[in-house]
Structure formats: structure tokens, C-alpha cells
PDB file of C-alpha atoms and ligand atoms in Angstrom:
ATOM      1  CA  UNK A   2       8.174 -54.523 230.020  1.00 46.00           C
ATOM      2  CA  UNK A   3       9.066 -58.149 231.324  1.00 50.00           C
ATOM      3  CA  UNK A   4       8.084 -60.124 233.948  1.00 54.00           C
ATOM      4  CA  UNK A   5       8.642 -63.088 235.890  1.00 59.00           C
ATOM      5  CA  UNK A   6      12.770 -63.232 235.351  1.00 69.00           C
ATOM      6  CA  UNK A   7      13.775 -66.675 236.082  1.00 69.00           C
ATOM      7  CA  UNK A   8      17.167 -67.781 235.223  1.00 72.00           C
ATOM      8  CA  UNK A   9      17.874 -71.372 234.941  1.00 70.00           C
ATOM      9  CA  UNK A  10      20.563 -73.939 234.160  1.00 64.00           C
ATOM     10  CA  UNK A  11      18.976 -77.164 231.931  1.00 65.00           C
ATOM     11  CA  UNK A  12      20.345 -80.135 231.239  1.00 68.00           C
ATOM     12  CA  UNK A  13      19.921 -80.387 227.187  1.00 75.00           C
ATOM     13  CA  UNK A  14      21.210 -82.758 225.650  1.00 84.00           C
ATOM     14  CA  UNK A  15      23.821 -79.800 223.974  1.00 90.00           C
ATOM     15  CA  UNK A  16      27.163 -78.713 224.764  1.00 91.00           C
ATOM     16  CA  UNK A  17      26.638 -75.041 225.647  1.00 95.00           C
ATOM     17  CA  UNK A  18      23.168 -74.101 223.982  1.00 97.00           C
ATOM     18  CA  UNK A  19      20.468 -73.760 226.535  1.00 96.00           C
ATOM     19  CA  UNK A  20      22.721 -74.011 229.229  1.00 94.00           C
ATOM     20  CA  UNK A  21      21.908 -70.901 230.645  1.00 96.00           C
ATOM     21  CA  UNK A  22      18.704 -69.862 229.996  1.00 96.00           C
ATOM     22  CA  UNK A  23      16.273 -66.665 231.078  1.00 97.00           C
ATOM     23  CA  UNK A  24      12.833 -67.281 230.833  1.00 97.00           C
ATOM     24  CA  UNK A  25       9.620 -64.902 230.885  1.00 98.00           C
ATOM     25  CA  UNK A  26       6.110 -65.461 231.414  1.00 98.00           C
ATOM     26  CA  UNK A  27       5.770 -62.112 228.953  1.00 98.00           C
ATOM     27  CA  UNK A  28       8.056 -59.498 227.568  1.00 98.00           C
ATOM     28  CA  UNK A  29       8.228 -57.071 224.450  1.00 98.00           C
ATOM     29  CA  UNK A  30      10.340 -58.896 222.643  1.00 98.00           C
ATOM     30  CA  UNK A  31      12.805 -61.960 223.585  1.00 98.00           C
ATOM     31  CA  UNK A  32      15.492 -60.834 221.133  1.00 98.00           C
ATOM     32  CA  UNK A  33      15.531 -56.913 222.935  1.00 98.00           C
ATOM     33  CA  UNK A  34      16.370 -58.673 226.066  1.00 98.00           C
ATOM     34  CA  UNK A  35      18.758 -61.249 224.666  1.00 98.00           C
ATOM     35  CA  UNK A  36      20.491 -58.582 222.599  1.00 98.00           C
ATOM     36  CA  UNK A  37      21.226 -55.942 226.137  1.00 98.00           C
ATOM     37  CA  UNK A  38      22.073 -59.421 227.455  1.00 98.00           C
ATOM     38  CA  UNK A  39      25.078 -60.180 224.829  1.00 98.00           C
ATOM     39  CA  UNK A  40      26.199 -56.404 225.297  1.00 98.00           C
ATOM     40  CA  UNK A  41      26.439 -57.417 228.775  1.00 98.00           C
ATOM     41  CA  UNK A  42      28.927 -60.459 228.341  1.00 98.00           C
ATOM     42  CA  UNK A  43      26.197 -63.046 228.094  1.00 98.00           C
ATOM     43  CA  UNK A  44      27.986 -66.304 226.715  1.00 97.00           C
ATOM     44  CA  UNK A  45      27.985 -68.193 223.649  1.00 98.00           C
ATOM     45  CA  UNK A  46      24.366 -70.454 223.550  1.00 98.00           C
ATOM     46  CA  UNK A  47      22.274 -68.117 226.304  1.00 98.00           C
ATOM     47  CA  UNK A  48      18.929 -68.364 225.692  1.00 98.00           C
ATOM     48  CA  UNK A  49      15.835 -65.802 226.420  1.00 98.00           C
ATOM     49  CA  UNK A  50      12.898 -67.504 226.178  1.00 98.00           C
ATOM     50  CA  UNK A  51       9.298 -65.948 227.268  1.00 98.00           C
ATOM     51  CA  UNK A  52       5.455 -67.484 226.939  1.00 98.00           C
ATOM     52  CA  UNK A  53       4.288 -64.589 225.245  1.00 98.00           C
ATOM     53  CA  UNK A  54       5.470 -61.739 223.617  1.00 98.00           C
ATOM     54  CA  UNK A  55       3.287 -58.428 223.013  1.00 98.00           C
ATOM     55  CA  UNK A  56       5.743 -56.685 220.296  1.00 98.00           C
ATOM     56  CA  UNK A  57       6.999 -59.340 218.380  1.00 98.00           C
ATOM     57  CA  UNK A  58       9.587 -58.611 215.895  1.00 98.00           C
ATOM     58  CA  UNK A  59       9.866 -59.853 212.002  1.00 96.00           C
ATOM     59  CA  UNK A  60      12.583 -58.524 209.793  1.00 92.00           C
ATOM     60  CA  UNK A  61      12.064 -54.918 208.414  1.00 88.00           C
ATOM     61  CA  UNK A  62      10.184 -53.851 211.124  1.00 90.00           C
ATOM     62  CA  UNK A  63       6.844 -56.406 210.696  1.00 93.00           C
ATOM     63  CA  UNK A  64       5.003 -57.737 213.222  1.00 97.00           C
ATOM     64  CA  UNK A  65       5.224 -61.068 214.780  1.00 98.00           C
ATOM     65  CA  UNK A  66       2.188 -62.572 216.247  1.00 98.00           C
ATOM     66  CA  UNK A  67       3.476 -64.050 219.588  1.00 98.00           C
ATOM     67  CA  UNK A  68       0.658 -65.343 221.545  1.00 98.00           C
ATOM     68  CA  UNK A  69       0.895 -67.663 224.668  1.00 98.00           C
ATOM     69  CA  UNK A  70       0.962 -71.780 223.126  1.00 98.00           C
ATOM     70  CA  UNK A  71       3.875 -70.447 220.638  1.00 98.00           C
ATOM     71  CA  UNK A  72       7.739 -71.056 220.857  1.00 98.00           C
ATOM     72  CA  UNK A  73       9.572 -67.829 221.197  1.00 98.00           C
ATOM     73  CA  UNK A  74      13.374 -67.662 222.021  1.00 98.00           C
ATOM     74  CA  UNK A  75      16.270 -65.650 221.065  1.00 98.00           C
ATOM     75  CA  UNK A  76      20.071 -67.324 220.998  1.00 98.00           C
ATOM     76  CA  UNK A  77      23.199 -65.866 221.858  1.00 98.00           C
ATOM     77  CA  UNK A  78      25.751 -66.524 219.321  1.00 98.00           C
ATOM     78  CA  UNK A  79      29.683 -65.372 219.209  1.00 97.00           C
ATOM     79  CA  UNK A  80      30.851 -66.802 215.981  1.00 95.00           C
ATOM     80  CA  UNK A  81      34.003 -66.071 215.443  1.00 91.00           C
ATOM     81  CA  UNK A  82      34.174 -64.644 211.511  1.00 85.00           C
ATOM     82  CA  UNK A  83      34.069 -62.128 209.270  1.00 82.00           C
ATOM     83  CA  UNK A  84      30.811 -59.951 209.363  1.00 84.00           C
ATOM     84  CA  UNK A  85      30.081 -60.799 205.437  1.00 78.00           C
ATOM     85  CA  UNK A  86      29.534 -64.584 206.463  1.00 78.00           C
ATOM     86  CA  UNK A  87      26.924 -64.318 208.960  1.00 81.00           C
ATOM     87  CA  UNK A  88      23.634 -64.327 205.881  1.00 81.00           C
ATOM     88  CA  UNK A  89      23.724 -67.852 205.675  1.00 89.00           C
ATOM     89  CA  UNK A  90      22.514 -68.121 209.945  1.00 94.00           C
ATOM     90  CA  UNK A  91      18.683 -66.915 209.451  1.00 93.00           C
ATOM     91  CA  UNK A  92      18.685 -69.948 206.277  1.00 94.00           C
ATOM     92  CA  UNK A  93      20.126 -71.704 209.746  1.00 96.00           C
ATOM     93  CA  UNK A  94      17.861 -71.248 211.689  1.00 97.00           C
ATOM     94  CA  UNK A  95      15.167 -72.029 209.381  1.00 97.00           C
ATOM     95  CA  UNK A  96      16.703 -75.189 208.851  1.00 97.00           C
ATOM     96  CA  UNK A  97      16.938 -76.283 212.770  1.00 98.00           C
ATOM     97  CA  UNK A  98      13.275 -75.518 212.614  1.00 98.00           C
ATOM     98  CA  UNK A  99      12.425 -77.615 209.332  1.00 98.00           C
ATOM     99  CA  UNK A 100      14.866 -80.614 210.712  1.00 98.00           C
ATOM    100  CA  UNK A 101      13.074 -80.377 214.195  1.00 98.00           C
ATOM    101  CA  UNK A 102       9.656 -80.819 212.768  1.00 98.00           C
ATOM    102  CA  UNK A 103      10.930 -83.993 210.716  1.00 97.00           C
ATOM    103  CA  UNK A 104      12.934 -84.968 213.894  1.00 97.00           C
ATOM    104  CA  UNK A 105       9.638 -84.894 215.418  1.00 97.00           C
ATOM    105  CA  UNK A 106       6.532 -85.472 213.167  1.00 97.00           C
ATOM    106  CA  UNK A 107       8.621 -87.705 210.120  1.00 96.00           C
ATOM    107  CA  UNK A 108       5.300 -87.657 207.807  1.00 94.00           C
ATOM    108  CA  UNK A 109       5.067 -83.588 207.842  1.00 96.00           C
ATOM    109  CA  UNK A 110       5.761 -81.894 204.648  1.00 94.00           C
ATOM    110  CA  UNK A 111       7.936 -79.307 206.080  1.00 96.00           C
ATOM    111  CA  UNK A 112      11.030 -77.349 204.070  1.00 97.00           C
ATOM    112  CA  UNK A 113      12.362 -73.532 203.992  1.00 97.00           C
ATOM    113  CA  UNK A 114      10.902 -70.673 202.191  1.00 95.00           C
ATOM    114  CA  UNK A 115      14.241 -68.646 201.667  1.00 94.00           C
ATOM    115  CA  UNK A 116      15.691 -66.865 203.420  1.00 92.00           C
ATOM    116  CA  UNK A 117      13.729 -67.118 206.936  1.00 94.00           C
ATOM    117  CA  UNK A 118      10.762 -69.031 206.775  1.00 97.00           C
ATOM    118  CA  UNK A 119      10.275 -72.575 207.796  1.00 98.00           C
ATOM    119  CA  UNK A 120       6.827 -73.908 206.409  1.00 98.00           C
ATOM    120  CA  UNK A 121       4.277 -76.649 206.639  1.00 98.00           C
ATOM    121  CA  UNK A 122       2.227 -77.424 203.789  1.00 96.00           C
ATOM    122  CA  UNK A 123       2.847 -74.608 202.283  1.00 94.00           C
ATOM    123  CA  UNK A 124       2.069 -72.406 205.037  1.00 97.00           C
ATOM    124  CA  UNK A 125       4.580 -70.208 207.357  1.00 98.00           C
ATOM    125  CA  UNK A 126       5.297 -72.062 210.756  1.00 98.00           C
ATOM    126  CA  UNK A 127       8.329 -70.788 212.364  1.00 98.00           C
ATOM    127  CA  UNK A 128      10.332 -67.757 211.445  1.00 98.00           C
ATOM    128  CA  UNK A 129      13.994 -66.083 212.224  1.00 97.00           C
ATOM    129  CA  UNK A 130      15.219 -62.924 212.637  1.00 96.00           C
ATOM    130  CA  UNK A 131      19.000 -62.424 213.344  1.00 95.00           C
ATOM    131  CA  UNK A 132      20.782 -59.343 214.200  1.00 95.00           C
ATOM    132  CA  UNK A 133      24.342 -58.745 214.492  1.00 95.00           C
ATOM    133  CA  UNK A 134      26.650 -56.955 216.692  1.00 96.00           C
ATOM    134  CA  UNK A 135      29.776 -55.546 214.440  1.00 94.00           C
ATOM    135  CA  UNK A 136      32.789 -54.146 214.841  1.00 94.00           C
ATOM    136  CA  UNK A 137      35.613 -53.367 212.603  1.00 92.00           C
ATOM    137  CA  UNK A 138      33.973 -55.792 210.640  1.00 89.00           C
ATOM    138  CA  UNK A 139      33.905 -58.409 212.563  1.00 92.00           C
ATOM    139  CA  UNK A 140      31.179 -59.755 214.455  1.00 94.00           C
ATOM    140  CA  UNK A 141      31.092 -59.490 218.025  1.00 96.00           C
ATOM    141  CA  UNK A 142      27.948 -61.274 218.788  1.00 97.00           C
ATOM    142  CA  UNK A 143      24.586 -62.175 216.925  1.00 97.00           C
ATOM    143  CA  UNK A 144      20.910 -62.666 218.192  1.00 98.00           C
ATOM    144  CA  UNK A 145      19.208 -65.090 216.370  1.00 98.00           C
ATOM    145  CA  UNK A 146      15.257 -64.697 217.412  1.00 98.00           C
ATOM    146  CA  UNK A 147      13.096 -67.678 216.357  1.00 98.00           C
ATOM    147  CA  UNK A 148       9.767 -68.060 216.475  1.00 98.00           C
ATOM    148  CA  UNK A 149       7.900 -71.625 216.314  1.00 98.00           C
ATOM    149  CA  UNK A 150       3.542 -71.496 216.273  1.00 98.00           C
ATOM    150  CA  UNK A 151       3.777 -74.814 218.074  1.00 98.00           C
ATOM    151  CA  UNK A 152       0.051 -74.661 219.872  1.00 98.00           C
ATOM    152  CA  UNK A 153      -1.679 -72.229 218.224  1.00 98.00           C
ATOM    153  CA  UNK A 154      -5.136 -73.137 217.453  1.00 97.00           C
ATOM    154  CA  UNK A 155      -6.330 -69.971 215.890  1.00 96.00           C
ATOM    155  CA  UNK A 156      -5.353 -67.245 213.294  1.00 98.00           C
ATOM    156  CA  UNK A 157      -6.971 -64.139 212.497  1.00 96.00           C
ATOM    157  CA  UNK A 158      -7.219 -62.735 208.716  1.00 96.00           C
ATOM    158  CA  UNK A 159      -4.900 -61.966 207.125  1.00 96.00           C
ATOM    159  CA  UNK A 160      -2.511 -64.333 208.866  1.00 98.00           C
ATOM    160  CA  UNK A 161      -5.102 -67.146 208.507  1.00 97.00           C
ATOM    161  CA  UNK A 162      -4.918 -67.117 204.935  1.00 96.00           C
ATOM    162  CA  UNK A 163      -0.459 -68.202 205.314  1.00 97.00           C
ATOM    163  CA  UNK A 164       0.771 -69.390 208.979  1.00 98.00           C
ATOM    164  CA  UNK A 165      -0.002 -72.276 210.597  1.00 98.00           C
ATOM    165  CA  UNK A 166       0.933 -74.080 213.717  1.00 98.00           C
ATOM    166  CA  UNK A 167       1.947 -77.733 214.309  1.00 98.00           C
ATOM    167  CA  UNK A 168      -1.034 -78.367 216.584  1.00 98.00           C
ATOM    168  CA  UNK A 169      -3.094 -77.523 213.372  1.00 98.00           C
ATOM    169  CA  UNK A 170      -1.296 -79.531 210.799  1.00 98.00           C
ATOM    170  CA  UNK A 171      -1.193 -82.190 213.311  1.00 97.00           C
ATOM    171  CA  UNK A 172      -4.579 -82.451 214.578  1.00 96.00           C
ATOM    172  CA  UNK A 173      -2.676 -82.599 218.414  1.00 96.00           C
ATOM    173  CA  UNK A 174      -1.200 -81.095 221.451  1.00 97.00           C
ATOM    174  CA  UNK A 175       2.530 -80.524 220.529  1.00 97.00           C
ATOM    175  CA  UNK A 176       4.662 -81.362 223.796  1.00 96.00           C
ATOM    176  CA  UNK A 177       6.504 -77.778 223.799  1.00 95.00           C
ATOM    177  CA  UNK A 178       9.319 -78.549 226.086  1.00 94.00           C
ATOM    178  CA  UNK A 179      10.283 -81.602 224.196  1.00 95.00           C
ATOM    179  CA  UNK A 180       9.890 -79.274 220.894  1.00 97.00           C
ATOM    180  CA  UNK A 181      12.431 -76.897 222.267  1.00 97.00           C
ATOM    181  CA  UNK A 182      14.880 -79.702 223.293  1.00 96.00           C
ATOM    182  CA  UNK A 183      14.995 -80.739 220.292  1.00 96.00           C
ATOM    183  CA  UNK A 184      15.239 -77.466 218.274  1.00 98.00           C
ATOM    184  CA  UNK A 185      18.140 -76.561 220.167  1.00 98.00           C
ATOM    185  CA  UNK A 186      20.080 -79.490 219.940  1.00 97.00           C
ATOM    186  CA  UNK A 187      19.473 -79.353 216.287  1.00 97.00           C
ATOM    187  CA  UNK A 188      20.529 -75.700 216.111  1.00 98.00           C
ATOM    188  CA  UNK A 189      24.169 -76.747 218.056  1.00 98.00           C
ATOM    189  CA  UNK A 190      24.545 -79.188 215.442  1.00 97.00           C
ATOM    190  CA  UNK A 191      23.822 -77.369 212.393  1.00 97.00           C
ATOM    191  CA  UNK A 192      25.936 -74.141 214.001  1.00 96.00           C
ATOM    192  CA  UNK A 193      29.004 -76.392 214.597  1.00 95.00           C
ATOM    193  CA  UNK A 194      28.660 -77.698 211.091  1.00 94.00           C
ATOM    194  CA  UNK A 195      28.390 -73.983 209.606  1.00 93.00           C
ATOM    195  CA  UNK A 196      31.311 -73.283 211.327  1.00 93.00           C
ATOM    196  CA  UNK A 197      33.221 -76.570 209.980  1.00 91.00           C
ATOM    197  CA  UNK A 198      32.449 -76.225 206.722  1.00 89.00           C
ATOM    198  CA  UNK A 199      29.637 -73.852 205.456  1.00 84.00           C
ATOM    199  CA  UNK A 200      29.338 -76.094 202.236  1.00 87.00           C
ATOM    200  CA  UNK A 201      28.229 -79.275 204.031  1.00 88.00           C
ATOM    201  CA  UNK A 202      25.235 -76.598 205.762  1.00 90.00           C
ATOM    202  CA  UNK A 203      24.951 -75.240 202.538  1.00 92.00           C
ATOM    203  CA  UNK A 204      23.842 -78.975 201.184  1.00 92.00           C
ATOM    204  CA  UNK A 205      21.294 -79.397 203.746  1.00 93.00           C
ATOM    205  CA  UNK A 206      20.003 -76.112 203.190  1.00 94.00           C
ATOM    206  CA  UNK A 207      19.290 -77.152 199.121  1.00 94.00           C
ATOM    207  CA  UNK A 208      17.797 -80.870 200.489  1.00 94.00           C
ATOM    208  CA  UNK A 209      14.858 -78.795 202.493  1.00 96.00           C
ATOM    209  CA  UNK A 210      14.248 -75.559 199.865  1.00 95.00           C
ATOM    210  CA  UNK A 211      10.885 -75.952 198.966  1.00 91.00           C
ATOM    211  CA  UNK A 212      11.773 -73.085 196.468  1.00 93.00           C
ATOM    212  CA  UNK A 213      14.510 -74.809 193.980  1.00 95.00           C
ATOM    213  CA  UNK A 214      13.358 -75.020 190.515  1.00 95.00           C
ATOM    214  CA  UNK A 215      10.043 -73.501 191.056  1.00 95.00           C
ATOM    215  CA  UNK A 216       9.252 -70.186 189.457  1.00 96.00           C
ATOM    216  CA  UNK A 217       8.634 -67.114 191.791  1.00 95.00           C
ATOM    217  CA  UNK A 218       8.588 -63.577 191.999  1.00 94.00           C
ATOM    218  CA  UNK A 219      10.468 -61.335 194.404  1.00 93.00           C
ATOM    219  CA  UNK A 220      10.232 -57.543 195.634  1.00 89.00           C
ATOM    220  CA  UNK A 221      13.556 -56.182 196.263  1.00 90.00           C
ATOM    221  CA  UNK A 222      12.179 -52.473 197.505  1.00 86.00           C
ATOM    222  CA  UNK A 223      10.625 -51.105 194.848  1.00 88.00           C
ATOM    223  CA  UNK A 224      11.880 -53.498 192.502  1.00 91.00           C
ATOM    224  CA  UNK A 225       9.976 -56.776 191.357  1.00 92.00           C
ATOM    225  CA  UNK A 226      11.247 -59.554 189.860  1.00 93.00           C
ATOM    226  CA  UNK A 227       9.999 -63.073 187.849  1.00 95.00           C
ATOM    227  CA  UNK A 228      12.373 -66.287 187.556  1.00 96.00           C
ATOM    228  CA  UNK A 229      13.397 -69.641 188.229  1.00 97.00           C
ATOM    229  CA  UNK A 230      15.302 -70.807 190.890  1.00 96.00           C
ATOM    230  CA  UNK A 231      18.217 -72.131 190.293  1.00 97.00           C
ATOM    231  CA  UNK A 232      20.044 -72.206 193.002  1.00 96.00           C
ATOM    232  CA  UNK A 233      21.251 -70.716 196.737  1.00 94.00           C
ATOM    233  CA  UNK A 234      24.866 -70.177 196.766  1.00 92.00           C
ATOM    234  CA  UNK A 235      27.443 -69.762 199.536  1.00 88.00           C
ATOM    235  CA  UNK A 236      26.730 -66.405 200.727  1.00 88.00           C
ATOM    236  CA  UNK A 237      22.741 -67.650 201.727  1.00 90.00           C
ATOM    237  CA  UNK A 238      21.807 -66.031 198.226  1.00 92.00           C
ATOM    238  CA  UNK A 239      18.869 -67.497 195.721  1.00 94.00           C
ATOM    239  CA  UNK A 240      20.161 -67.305 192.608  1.00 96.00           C
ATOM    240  CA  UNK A 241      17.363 -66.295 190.466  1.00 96.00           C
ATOM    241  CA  UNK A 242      17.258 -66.986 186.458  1.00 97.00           C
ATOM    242  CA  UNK A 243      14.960 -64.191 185.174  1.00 96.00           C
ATOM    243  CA  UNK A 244      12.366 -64.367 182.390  1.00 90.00           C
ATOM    244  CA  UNK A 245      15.040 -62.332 180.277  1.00 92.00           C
ATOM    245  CA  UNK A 246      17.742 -65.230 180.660  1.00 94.00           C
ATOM    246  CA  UNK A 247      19.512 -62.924 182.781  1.00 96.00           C
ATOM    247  CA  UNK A 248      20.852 -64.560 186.170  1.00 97.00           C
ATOM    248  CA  UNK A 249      20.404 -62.488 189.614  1.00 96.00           C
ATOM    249  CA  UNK A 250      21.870 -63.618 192.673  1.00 95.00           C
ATOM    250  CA  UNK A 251      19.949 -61.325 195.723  1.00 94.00           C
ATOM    251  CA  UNK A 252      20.737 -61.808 199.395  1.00 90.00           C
ATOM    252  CA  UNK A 253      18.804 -62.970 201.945  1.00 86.00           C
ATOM    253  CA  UNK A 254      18.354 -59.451 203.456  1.00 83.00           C
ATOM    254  CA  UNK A 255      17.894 -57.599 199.992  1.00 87.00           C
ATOM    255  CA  UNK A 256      14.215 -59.226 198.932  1.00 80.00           C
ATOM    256  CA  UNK A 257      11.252 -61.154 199.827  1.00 82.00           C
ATOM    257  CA  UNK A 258       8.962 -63.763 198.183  1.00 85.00           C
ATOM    258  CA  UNK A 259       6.080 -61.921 196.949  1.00 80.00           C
ATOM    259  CA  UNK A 260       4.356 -64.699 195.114  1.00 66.00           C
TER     260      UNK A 260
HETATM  261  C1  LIG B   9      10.147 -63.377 210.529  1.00 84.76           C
HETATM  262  O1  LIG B   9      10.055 -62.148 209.946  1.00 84.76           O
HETATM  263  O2  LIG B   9       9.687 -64.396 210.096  1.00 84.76           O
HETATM  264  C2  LIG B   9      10.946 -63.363 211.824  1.00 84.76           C
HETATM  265  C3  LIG B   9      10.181 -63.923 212.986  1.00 84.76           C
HETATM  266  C4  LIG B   9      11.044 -63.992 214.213  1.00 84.76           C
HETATM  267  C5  LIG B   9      10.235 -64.153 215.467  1.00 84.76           C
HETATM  268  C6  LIG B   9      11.097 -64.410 216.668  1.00 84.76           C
HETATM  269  S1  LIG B   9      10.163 -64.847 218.062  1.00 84.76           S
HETATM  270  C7  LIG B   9      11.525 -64.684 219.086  1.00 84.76           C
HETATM  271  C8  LIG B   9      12.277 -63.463 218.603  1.00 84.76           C
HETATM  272  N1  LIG B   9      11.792 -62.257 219.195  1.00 84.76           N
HETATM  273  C9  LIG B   9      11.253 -61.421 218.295  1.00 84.76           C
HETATM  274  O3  LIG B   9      10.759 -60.307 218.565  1.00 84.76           O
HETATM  275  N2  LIG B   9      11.345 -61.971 217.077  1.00 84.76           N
HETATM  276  C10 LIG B   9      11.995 -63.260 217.111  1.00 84.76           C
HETATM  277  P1  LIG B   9       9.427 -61.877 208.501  1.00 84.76           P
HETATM  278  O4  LIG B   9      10.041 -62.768 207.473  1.00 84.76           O
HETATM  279  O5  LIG B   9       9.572 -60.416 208.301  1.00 84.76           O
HETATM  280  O6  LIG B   9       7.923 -62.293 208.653  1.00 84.76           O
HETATM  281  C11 LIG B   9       7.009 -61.467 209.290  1.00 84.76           C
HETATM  282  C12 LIG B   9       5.654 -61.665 208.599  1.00 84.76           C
HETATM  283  O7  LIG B   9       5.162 -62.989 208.902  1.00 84.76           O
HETATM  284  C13 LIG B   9       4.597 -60.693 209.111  1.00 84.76           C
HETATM  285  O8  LIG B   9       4.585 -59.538 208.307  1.00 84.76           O
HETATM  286  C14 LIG B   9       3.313 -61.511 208.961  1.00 84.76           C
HETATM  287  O9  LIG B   9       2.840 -61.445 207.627  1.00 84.76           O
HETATM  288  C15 LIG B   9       3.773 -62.943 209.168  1.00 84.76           C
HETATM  289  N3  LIG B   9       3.589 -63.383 210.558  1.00 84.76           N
HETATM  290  C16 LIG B   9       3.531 -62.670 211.708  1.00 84.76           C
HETATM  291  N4  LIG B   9       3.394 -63.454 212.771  1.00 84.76           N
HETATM  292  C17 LIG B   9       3.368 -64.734 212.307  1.00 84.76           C
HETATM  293  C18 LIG B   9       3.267 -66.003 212.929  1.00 84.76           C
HETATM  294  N5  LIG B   9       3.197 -66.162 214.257  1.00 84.76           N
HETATM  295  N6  LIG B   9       3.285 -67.093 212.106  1.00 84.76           N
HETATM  296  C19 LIG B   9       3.374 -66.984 210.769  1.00 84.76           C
HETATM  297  N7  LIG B   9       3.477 -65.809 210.123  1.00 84.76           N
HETATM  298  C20 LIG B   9       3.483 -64.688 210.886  1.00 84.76           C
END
């Protein structure tokens, strides 16, 4: 269900993200609408945004907790490439969320937890789920769905234990408009950059990793796996040296940090 269907033209300081935008007091989820949207012929940069949503989507079907006071909006993209290149845009949009909080609050300790998180002293803050339209494969259009817990005061176990918001690590109301200003402009420039040159994305990407040269473990399905991180290469993937010497290279929708 959705409600309240308003759609606006703002004046961001962007080229075409934002310029249309449809916002919702509530809805299911922002990237369900924003998705139908694209299929319609939305453009390049549409954005659905909504207060609150009540079945908030994380990547392999997890929840996301999408109360009012959050930051929920979905992005139309229509990059023009090959479908194989598109893994690097959830490290993306982690990214415009990290650079948005230093943008914002400079003294934050805030980075990416490959390959979707964007975190706060050490906890989760924002997160990004994209999905892609294909055809022949080629992309036709992406959603990319972020989620920002800009004004949440409260979590409830088990979340409470590894999300916060910005109002919490801040002590402070969090001006959301200005927040979302901000994050989109930094998501046009970090998407025009990508689509320049992927390498000079790929070197922000390594500046903000809070997981280079730490040692970590990862679940890909039934698999688990302990190393070092070396490195994330072109493709978005963490190239992982194992306890056996052995190097793995795993893509950002193979695995998941599981410790
Ligand atoms: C994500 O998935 O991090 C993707 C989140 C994307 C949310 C946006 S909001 C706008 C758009 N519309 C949608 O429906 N989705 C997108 P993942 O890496 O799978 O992380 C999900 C896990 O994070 C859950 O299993 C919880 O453990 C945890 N989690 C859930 N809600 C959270 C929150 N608000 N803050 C921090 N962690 C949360």
C-alpha cells in the first residue's frame, strides 16, 4: 500500500538527481515503487522517497527497519554499460552515504563495511540495496534503495546490539532535508565519476574501507571463510588472503561479513 503520492520538482543543487521526485508519507517499500516506476519510463535521477516504510527491504530477502525519523529513498539509474559492471554501485552508494556524513559531521568516524554498509563507530548506519533491470546483457535501468537511520532514537534487540543512527552518535537532531541534499548531490558526483573512470571511484572506495588490512571472516552460503584483507579490486570484490595463504577474491553479492 502507499499513500499520500506527491510528486515534486526540487531545486538540488544536482544536475538531474532529485529533480523529479515522488514522495510518501508511508509505503511497502520505496524501491517496489521506484522499480514499476523505471519500467514505466521514469528518467535517469527520479527519486521515491517515503517517511516510513512497513516492509523494508535488505539484500537476500532481510528485513529493513524503516521507521518514521529515518532516510529512505530509492534512485533511478540508466547507466549505460555492460551488466557485469554494475557490483561496484551498492560500494557507491555506501560511499555517498560515508562522504555525506563527513560532508556533514567532519569529526564522525564513519567508513564502509563492504559491500553495502556505511557505519559509524563501528555500528551499521545506512545501507544499499540495488537491483538491476537486464537485458541481453545490458542494463536497462537499476534501483539503488538506500537507507540512512538519520533520527532514530531507539533500537530494539537484536538491532541494538549493531545499527545506529546519527542523532545517536551525535547527541542531536539531524536536519533531514539538508541530509538528503547533500546525499544526493554526493551520489551525482560519485555516479559521474564511476562512469568516467571506475578506478578514480575505486580509490575513494579503499580511502573509506574500514575493512582493509583487518582480519575477518565471511559466509559465502554455506561456506565460511578466515583472512586478511588485502584489497577490493575493480569488479567491487574484497580480495581476501586466507589463513592457508591462498588468495580469494568474492563479489559483493556472493558473501557477507560474519565477524
Ligand atoms: C541492506 O541490506 O543494508 C540494504 C538496506 C537498504 C534499505 C533501503 S531503504 C530504501 C530502499 N527501500 C527498501 O525496501 N530498501 C532500500 P543488508 O546488507 O541485507 O542488511 C540487512 C540487515 O541489516 C538486517 O538483516 C538487519 O540485521 C540489519 N538492519 C535492518 N534494519 C536496519 C537499520 N535500520 N539499521 C541498521 N541495520 C539494520
Amino acid at each position: 500500500m502507499s499513500m499520500n503520492n506527491e510528486l515534486r520538482t526540487m531545486n538540488y543543487n544536482t544536475r538531474v538527481f532529485g529533480k523529479k521526485v515522488y514522495s510518501y508519507t508511508e509505503v511497502e517499500s520505496t524501491n517496489e515503487i521506484a522499480y514499476r516506476l523505471a519500467e514505466q519510463g521514469a528518467e535517469e535521477g527520479t527519486v521515491v522517497i517515503a517517511i516510513e516504510q512497513t516492509k523494508g527491504k535488505g539484500r537476500a530477502g532481510h528485513y529493513w527497519f524503516s521507521p518514521s525519523g529515518g532516510l529512505w529513498l530509492s534512485l533511478v539509474l540508466r547507466p549505460l554499460m555492460v551488466s557485469s559492471s554494475i557490483s561496484q554501485l551498492s560500494l557507491l552508494g555506501a560511499l555517498g552515504i560515508t562522504t555525506s556524513i563527513k560532508r556533514t559531521f567532519p569529526l564522525l568516524s564513519s567508513g564502509i563495511r563492504w559491500p553495502n554498509d556505511a557505519i559509524v563507530n563501528e555500528k551499521k548506519v545506512g545501507g544499499v540495496l540495488c537491483r538491476a533491470k537486464n537485458e541481453q546483457g545490458k542494463v536497462v535501468f537499476v534501483i539503488m534503495g538506500i537507507g540512512v537511520n538519520v533520527n532514530i532514537e531507539e533500537f530494539a534487540p537484536p538491532l541494538r546490539f549493531t545499527a545506529t543512527s546519527l542523532q545517536r552518535e551525535t547527541g542531536c537532531h539531524v536536519p533531514g532535508e539538508a541530509f538528503q541534499h547533500c546525499l544526493l548531490e554526493e551520489l551525482e558526483r560519485l555516479y559521474s565519476s564511476f562512469l568516467d573512470d571506475s578506478s578514480a571511484l575505486l580509490e575513494e572506495i579503499r580511502i573509506f574501507s574500514s575493512l582493509l588490512g583487518k582480519q575477518i571472516k565471511v559466509k559465502i552460503g554455506q561456506e565460511k571463510l578466515a583472512g586478511l584483507v588485502q584489497d577490493i579490486d575493480e569488479k567491487g570484490r574484497l580480495v581476501l588472503r586466507l589463513e592457508s595463504g591462498i588468495q580469494r577474491r568474492i563479489g559483493p553479492e556472493e558473501g557477507c561479513i560474519s565477524g
